[in-house]
mmCIF file of C-alpha atoms in Angstrom:
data_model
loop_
_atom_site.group_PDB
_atom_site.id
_atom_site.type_symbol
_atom_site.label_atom_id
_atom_site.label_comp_id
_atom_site.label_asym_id
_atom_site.label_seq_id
_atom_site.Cartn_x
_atom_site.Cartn_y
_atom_site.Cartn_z
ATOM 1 C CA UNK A 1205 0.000 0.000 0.000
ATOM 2 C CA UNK A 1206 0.909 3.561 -0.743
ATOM 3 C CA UNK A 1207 -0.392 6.780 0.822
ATOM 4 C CA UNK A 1208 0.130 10.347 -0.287
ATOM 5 C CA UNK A 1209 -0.262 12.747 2.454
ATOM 6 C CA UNK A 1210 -0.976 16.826 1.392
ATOM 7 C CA UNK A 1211 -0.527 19.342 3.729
ATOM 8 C CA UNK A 1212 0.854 23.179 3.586
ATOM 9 C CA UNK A 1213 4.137 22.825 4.968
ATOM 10 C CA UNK A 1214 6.377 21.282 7.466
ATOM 11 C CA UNK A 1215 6.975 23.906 9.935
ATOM 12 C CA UNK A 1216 6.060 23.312 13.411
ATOM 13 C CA UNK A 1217 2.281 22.318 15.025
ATOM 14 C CA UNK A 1218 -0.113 19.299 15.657
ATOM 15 C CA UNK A 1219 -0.807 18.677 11.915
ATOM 16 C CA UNK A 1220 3.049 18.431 11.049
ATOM 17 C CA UNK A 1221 3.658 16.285 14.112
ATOM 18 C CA UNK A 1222 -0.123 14.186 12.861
ATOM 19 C CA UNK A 1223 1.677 13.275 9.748
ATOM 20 C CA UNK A 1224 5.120 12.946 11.501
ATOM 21 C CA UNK A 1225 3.565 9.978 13.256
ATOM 22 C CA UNK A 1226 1.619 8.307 10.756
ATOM 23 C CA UNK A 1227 4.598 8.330 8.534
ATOM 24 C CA UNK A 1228 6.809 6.353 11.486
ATOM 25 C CA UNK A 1229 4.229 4.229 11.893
ATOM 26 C CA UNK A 1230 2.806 3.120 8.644
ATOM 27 C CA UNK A 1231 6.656 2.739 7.392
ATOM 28 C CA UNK A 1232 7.233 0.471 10.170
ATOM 29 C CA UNK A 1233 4.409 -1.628 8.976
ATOM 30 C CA UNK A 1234 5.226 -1.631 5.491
ATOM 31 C CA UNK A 1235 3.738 1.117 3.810
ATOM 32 C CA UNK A 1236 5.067 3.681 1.817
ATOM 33 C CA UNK A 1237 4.532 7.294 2.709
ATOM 34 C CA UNK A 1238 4.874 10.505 0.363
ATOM 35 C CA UNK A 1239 4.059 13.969 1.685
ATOM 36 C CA UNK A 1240 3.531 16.556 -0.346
ATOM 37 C CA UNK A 1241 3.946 20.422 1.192
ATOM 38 C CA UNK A 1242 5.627 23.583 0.898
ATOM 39 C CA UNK A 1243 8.638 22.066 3.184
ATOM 40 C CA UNK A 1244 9.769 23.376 6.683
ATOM 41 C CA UNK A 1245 11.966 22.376 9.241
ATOM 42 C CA UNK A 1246 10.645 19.025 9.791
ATOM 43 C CA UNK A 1247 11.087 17.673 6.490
ATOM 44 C CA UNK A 1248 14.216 15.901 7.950
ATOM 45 C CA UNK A 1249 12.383 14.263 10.606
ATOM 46 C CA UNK A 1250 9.710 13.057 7.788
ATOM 47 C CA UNK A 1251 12.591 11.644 5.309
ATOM 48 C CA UNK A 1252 14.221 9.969 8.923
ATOM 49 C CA UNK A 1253 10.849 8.272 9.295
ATOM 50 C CA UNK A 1254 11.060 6.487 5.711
ATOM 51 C CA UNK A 1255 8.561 8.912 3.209
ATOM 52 C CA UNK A 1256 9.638 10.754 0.466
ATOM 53 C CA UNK A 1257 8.876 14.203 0.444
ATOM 54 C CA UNK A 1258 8.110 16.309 -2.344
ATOM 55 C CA UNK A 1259 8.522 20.474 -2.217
ATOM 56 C CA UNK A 1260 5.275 22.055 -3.613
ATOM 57 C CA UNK A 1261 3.770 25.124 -2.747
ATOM 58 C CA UNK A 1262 0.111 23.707 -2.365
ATOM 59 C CA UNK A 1263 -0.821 25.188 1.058
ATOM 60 C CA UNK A 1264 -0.848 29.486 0.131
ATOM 61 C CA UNK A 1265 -4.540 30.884 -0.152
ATOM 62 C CA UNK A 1266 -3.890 32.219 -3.740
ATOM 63 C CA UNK A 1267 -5.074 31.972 -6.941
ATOM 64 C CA UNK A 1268 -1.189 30.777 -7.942
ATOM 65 C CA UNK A 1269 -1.938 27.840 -6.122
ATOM 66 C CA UNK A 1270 -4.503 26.530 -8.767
ATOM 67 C CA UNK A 1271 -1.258 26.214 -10.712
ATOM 68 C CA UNK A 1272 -0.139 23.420 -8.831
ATOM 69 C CA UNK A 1273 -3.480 21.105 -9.847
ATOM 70 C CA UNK A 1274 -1.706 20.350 -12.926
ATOM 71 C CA UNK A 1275 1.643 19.551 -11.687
ATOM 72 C CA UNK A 1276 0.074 17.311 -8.685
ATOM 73 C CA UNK A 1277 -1.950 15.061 -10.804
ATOM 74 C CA UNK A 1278 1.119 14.534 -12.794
ATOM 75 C CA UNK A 1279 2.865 13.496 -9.495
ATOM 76 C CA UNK A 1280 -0.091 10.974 -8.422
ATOM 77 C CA UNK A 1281 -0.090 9.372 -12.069
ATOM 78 C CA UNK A 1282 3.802 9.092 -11.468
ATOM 79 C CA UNK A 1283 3.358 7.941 -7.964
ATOM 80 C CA UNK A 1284 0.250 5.466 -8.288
ATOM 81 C CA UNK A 1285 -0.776 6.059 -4.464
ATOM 82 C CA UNK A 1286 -3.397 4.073 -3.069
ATOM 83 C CA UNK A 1287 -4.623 6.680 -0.571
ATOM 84 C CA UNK A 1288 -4.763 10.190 -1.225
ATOM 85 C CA UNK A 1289 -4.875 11.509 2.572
ATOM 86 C CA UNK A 1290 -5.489 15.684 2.507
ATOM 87 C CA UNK A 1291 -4.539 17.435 6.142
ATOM 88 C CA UNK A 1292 -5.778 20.460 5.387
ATOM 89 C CA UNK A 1293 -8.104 22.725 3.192
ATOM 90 C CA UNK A 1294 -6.160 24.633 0.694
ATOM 91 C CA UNK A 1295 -4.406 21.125 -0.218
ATOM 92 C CA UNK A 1296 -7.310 19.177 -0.214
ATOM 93 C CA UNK A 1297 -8.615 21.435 -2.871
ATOM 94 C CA UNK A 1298 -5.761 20.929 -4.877
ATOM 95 C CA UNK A 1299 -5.884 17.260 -4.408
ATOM 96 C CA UNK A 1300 -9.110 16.779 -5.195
ATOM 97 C CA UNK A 1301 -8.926 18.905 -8.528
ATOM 98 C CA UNK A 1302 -5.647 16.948 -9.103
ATOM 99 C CA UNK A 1303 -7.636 13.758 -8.348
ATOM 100 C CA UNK A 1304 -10.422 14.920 -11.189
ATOM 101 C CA UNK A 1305 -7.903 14.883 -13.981
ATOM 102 C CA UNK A 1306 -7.172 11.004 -13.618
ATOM 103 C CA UNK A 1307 -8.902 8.779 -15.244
ATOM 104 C CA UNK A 1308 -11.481 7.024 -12.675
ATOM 105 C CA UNK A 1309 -9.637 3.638 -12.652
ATOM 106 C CA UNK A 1310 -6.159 6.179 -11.999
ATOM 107 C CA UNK A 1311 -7.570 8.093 -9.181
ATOM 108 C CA UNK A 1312 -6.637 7.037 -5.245
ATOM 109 C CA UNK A 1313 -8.874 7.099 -2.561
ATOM 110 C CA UNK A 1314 -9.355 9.821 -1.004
ATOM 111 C CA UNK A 1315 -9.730 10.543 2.839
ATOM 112 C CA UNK A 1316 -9.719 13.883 4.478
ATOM 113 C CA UNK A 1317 -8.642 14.151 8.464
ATOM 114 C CA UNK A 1318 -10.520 17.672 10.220
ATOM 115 C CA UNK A 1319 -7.856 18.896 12.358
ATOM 116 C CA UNK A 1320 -9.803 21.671 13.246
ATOM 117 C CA UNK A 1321 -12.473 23.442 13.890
ATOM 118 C CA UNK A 1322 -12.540 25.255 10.391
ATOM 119 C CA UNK A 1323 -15.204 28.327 9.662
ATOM 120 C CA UNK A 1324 -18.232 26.787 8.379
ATOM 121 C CA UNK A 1325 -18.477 27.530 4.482
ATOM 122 C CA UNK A 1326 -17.983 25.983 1.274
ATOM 123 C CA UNK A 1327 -14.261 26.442 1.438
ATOM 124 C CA UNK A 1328 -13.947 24.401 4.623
ATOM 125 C CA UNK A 1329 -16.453 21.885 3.422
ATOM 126 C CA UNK A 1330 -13.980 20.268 1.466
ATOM 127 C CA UNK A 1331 -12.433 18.575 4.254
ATOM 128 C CA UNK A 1332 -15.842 16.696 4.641
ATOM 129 C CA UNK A 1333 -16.133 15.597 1.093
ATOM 130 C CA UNK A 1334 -13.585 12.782 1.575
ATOM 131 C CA UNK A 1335 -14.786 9.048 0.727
ATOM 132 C CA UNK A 1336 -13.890 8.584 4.895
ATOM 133 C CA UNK A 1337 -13.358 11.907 6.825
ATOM 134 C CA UNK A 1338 -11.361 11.517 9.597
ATOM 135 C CA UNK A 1339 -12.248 13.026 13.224
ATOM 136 C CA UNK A 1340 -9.360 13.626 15.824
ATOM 137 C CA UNK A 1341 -12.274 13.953 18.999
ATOM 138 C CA UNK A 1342 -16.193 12.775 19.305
ATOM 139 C CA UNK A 1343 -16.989 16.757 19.115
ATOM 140 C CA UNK A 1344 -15.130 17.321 16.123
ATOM 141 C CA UNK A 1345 -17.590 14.505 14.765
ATOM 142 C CA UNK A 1346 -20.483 16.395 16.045
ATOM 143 C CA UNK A 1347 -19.498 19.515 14.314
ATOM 144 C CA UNK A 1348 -19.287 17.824 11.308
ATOM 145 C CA UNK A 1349 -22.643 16.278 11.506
ATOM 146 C CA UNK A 1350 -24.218 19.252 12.231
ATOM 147 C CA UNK A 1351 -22.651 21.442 9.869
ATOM 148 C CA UNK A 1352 -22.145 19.141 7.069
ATOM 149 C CA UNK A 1353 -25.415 17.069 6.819
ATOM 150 C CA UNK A 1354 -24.657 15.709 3.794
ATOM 151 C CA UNK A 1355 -21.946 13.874 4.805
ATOM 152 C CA UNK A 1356 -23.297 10.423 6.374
ATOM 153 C CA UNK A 1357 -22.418 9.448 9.790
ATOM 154 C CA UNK A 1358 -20.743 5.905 9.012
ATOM 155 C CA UNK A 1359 -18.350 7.695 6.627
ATOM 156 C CA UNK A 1360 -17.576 9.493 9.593
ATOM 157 C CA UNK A 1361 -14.591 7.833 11.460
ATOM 158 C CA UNK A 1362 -13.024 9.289 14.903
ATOM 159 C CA UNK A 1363 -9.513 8.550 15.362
ATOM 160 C CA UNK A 1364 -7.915 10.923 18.106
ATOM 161 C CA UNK A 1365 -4.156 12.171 18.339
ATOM 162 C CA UNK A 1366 -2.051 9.978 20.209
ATOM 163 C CA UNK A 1367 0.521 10.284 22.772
ATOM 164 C CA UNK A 1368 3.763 8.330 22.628
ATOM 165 C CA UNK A 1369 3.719 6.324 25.838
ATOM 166 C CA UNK A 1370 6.917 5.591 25.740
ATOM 167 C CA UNK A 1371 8.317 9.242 25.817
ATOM 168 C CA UNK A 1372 6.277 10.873 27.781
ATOM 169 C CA UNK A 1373 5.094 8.780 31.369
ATOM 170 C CA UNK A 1374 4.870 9.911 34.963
ATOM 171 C CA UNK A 1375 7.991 8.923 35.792
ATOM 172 C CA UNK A 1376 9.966 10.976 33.185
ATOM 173 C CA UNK A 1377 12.589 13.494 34.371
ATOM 174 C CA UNK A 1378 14.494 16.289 32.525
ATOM 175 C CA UNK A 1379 18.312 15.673 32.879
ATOM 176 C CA UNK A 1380 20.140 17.224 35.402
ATOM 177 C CA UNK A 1381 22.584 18.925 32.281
ATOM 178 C CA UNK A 1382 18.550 20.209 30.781
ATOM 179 C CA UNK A 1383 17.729 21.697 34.671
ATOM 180 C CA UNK A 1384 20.819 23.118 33.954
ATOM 181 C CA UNK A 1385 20.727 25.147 31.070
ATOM 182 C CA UNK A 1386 17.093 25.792 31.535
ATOM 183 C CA UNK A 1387 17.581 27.596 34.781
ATOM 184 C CA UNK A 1388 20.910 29.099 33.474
ATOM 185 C CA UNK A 1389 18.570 30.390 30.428
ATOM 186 C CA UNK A 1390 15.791 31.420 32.646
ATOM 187 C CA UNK A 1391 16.733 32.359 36.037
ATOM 188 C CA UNK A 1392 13.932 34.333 36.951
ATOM 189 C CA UNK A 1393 12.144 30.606 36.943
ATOM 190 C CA UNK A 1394 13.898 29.451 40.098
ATOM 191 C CA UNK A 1395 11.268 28.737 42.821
ATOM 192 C CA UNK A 1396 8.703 29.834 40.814
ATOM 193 C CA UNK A 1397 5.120 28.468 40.479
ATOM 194 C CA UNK A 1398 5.170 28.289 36.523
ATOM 195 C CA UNK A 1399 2.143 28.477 34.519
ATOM 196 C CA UNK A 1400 2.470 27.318 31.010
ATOM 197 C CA UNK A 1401 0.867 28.114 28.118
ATOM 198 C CA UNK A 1402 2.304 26.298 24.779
ATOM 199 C CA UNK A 1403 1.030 26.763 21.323
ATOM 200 C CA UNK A 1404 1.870 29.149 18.671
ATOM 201 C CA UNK A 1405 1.021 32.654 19.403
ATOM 202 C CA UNK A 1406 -2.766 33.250 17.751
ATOM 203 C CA UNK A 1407 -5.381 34.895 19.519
ATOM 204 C CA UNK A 1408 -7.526 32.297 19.937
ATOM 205 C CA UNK A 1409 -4.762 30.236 21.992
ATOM 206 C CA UNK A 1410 -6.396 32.691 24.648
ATOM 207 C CA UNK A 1411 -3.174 34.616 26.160
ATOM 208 C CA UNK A 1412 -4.579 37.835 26.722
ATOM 209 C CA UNK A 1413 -6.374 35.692 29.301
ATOM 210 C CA UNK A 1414 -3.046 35.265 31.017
ATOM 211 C CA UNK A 1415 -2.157 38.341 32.842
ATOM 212 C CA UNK A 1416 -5.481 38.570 34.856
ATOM 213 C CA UNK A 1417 -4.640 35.040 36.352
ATOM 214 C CA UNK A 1418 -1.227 35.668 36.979
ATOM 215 C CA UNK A 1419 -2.099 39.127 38.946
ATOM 216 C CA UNK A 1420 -5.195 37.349 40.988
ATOM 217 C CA UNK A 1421 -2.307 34.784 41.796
ATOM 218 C CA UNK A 1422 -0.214 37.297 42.683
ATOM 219 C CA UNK A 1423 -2.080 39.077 44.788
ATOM 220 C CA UNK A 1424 -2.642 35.934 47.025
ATOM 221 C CA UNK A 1425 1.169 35.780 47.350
ATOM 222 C CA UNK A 1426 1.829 33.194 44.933
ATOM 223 C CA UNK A 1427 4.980 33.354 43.319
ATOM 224 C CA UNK A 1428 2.919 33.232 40.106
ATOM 225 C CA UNK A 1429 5.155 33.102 36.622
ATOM 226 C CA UNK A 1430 3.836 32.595 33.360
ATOM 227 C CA UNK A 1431 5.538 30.769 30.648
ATOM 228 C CA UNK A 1432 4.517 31.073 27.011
ATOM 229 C CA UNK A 1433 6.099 28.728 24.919
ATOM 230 C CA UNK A 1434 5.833 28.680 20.933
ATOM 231 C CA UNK A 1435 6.570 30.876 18.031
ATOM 232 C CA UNK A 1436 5.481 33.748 16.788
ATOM 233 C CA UNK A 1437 4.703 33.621 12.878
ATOM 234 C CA UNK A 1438 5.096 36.146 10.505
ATOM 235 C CA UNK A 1439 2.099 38.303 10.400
ATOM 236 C CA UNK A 1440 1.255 37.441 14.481
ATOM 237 C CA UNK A 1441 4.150 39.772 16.029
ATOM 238 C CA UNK A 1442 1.398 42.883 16.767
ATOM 239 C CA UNK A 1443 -0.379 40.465 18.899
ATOM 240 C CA UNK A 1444 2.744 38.976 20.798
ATOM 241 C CA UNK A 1445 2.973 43.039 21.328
ATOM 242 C CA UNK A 1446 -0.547 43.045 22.492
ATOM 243 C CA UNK A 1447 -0.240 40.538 24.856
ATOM 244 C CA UNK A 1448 3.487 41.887 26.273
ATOM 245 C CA UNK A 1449 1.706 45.386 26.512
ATOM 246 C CA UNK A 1450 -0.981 43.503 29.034
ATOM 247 C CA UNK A 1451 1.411 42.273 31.369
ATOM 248 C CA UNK A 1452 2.960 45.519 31.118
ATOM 249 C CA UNK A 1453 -0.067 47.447 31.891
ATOM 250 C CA UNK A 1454 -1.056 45.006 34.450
ATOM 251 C CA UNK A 1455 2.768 45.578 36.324
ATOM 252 C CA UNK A 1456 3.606 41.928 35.283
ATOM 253 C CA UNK A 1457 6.392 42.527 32.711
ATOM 254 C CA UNK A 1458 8.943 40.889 34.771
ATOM 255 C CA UNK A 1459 6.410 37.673 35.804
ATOM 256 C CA UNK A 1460 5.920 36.297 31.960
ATOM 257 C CA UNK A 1461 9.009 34.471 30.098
ATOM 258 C CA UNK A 1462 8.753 34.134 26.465
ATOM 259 C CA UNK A 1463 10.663 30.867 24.955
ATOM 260 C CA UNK A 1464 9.445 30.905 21.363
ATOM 261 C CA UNK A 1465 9.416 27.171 19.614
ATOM 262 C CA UNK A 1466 11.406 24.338 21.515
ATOM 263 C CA UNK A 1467 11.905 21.203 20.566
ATOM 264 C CA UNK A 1468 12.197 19.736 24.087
ATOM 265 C CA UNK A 1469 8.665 20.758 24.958
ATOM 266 C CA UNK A 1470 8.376 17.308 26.639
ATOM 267 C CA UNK A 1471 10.941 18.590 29.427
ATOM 268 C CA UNK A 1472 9.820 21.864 29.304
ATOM 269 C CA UNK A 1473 5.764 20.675 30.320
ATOM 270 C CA UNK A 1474 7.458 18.294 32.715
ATOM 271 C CA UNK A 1475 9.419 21.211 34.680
ATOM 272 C CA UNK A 1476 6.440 23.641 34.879
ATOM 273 C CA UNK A 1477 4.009 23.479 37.826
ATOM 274 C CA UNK A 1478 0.923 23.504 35.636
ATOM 275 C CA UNK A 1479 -0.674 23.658 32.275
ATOM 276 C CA UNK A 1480 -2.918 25.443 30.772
ATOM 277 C CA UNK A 1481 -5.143 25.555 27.873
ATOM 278 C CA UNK A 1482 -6.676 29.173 27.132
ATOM 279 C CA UNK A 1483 -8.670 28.304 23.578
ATOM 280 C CA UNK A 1484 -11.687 31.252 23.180
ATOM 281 C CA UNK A 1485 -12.798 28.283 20.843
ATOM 282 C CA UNK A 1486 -12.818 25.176 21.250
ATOM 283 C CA UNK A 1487 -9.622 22.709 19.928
ATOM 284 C CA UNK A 1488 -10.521 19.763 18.153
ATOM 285 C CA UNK A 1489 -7.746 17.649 19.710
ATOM 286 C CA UNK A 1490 -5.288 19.611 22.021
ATOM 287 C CA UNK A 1491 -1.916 17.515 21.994
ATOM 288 C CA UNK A 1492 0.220 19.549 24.053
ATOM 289 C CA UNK A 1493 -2.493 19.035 27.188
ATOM 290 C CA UNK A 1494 -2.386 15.297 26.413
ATOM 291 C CA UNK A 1495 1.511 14.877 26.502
ATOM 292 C CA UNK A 1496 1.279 17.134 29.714
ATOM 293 C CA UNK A 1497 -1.154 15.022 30.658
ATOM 294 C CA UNK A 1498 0.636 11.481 29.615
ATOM 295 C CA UNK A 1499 3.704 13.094 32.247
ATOM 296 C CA UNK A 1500 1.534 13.199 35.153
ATOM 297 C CA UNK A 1501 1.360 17.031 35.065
ATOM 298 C CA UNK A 1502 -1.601 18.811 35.932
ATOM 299 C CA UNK A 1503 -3.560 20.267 33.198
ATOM 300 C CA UNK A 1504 -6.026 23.130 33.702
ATOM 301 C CA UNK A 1505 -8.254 24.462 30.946
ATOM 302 C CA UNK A 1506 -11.721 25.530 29.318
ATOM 303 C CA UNK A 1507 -13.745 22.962 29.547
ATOM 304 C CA UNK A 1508 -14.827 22.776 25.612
ATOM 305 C CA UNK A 1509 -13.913 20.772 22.856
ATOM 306 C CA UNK A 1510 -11.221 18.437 22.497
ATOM 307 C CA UNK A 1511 -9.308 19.127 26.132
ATOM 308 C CA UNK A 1512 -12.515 18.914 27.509
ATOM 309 C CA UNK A 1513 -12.619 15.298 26.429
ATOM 310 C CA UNK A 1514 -9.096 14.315 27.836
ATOM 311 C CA UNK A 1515 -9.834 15.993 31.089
ATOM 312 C CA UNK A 1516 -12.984 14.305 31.328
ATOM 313 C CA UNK A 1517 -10.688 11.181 31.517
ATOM 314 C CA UNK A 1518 -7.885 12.186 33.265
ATOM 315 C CA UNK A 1519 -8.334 15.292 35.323
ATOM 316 C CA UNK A 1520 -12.169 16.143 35.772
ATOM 317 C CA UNK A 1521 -11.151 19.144 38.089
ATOM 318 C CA UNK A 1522 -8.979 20.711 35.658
ATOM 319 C CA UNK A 1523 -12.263 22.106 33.870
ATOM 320 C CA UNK A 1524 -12.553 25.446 34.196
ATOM 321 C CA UNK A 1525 -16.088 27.430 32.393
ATOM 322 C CA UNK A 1526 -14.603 29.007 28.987
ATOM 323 C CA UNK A 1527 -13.639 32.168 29.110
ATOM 324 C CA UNK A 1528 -13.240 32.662 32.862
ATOM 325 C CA UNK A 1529 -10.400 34.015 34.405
ATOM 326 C CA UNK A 1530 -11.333 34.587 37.754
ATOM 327 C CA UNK A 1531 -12.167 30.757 37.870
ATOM 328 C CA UNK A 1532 -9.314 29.968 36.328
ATOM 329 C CA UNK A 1533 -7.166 31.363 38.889
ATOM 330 C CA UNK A 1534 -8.941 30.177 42.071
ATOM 331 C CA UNK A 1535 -8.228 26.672 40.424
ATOM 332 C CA UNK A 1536 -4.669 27.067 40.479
ATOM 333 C CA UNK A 1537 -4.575 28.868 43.658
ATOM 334 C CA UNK A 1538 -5.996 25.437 45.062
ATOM 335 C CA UNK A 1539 -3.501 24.015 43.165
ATOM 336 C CA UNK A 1540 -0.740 26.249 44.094
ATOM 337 C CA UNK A 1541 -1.159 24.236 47.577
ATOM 338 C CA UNK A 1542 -2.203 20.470 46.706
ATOM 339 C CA UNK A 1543 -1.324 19.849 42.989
ATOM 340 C CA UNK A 1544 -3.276 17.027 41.827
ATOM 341 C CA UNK A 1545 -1.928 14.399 39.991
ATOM 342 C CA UNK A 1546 -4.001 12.920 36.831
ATOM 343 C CA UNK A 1547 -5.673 9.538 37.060
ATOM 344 C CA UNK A 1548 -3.937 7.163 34.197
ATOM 345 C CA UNK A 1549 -6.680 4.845 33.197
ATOM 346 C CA UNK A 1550 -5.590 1.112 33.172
ATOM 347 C CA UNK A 1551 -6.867 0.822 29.058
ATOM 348 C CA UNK A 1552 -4.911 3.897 28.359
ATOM 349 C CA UNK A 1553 -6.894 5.612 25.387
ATOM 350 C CA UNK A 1554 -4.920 8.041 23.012
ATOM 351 C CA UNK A 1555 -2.168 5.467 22.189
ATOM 352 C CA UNK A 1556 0.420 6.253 19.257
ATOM 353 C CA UNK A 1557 -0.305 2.262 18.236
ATOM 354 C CA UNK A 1558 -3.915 2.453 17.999
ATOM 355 C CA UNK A 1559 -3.789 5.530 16.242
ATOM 356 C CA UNK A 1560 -2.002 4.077 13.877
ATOM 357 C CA UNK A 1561 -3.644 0.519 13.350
ATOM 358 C CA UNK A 1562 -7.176 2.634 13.268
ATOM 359 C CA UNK A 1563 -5.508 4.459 9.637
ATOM 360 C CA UNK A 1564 -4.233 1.379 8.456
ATOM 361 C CA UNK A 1565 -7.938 -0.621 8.473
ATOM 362 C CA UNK A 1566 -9.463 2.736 7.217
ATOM 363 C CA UNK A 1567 -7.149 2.319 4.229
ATOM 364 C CA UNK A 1568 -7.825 -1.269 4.008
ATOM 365 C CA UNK A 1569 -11.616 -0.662 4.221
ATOM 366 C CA UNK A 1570 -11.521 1.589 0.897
ATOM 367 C CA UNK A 1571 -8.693 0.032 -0.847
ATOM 368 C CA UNK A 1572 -10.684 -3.423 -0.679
#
C-alpha cells in the first residue's frame, strides 16, 4: 500500500507532528509514505521516518496555487498512491482537482482528516467531502454532523491524536545537564510556580487571558510566573505586542518568560508546575495538554472541545467554564497548595499504536 499525504508545509504544530507519526508508523508496517507540502523544518524528521517528500507550494490561499493542480496530478499518475490523505483545506482542494484529472480507474482514494475546527463555508467543506473523513475527537464529529449534513455518519470515522507512551510517562525526568541550562537560560524561573501556556502565538490560543490570572495569583502571594512557549509567525508579532503590553499594563512585565518554539517541549511541560489551555474556541484535539497530561502534570483548561474530552478522563477538576479568568485562577490557587496528579486509566486511550492501526484498516476498508 501507498499513501500520499498533502498538507501546507512542514513547519512546526499538531498537523506536522499528525503526519510525523503516521509516517513512522505506517513505514514500520510496510507502507510507503509521500508527503507533499511547501517544506519546513521538519522535512528531515519526515525523510528519517522512511517517506519521500516532495517540495510544492500547495498550502498558500492564492489563486497561484490553482497552478499546482496540474503539476500534482502529474505526481499521483507518477506515484500510483493508493490513498490520497489531505490534512488540510487549501491542499485538499488541490488534491481533489488533481484527483479529477485522472482517469477514474487512476484516481486514489481519497480521505480527508478535520484537524480543526474550520469556519463553516464551502471552502472548509472540502475537508468533509472525503470518501472517509477523519475526526481527531467525538466533538469534532459532532461539528461535522451538524454542519455538514450531507456527509453520512458511518463515513464518519473518529480517530484521536495519540501520545507516545513511551516518551512521555509519569515517571519521566528532565536531565540534570537540561535543569541546567534551563535555569541558566531562565533564572527568573527558580522557585517559581510556573504556569504554562504552549502553542503558537494566535489569539484564539487565549493569552490575553493570562495576565489577569497571573495578577489574581499574585495578589494571594503566589509566586505566580507565566511561561509562554511557541513561536510567533510572521504576520502574528502585533499580537505577541498586544499581549506583552498587558502584562505591562497590568505591572507583570517581569512575571511572563517568552521561549518561542522548543523542541524539548516534553521537558519543558514536565518542569512547569501547571498547564494550561486558554482556547476562546474550542480545539478539536489539544496535543500539548495530552503529553502534559501522559507526564503526570496537571492540566487546567476551558472545559470545551477536544481538552474537555481528555480531562474528562484524566483530570475532571482541571475544567474550568470558557472564558473565565477569575475561575481559572482560584483553580490554580488550590492548586498552588495540593497539585493534583491525573488519574492514568488502566486501558490507556490516546495510544500512538492504535492511532495508527485505526488508519491502516481505514485504508484497508476503501482500498478493498
Amino acid at each position: 500500500m501507498k499513501v500520499m499525504h498533502l498538507l501546507p508545509s512542514l513547519a512546526s504544530g499538531g498537523v506536522e507532528q499528525v503526519v510525523l507519526e503516521l509516517c513512522q508508523g505506517l513505514t514500520e508496517q510496510g507502507i510507503e509514505n509521500i508527503v507533499v507540502s511547501a517544506g519546513g523544518a521538519m522535512v528531515p524528521a519526515i525523510e528519517e521516518a522512511g517517506a519521500k517528500h516532495h517540495l510544492r507550494p500547495i498550502g498558500k490561499k492564492s489563486l497561484f496555487t490553482l497552478l499546482q493542480i496540474g503539476k500534482l496530478a502529474k505526481l499521483i499518475k507518477t506515484e500510483k498512491p493508493d490513498i490520497l490523505h489531505l490534512h488540510s483545506r487549501v491542499p485538499a482542494w488541490v488534491g481533489f482537482l488533481a484527483a479529477k484529472r485522472l482517469p477514474k480507474n487512476q484516481r486514489p482514494r481519497i480521505v480527508t482528516s478535520f484537524h480543526g475546527f474550520h469556519s463553516v463555508n464551502f471552502y472548509s467543506g472540502i475537508m468533509a467531502r472525503g470518501e472517509r473523513v477523519i475526526a481527531v475527537s467525538q466533538c469534532m464529529k459532532e461539528h461535522i454532523l451538524e454542519n455538514y449534513p450531507r456527509t453520512k455518519e458511518n463515513d464518519i470515522t473518529v480517530i484521536p491524536n495519540s501520545v507516545d507512551t513511551e516518551q512521555n510517562f509519569p515517571e519521566y525526568r528532565p536531565s540534570a545537564e537540561w535543569l541546567e541550562k534551563w535555569y541558566t537560560d531562565y533564572p527568573e524561573l527558580k522557585n517559581k510556580f510556573t504556569i504554562c501556556l504552549p502553542g503558537r502565538i494566535t489569539r484564539i490560543k487565549g493569552g490575553l487571558h493570562l495576565p489577569p490570572i497571573i495578577k489574581a495569583l499574585k495578589e494571594q502571594g503566589i509566586p505566580a510566573h507565566a511561561v509562554i512557549v511557541g513561536e510567533t509567525k510572521k504576520g502574528k508579532e502585533a499580537l505577541r505586542e498586544e499581549i506583552a503590553q498587558a502584562f505591562a499594563e497590568a505591572g507583570l512585565s517581569a512575571d511572563v518568560t517568552w521561549t518561542g518554539h522548543r523542541r524539548d517541549l516534553r521537558d519543558v511541560l514536565c518542569v512547569c508546575d501547571v498547564t494550561v489551555s486558554l482556547t476562546l474556541q474550542p480545539e478539536s484535539f489539544g496535543k500539548t495538554t495530552l503529553e502534559a497530561l501522559a507526564l503526570g502534570r496537571p492540566v487546567a483548561g476551558y472545559e470545551h472541545g477536544g481538552v474537555g474530552e481528555q480531562l474528562d478522563i484524566f483530570l475532571p477538576a482541571g475544567k474550568v467554564p470558557t472564558g473565565n479568568t477569575d475561575a481559572m485562577a482560584a483553580l490554580l490557587s488550590q492548586w498552588y497548595h495540593q497539585r493534583p496528579t491525573p488519574k492514568l486509566p488502566v486501558a490507556a486511550p490516546f495510544r500512538r499504536e492504535d492511532m495508527i492501526q485505526s488508519h491502516i484498516a481505514l485504508y484497508k476498508e476503501l482500498c478493498q
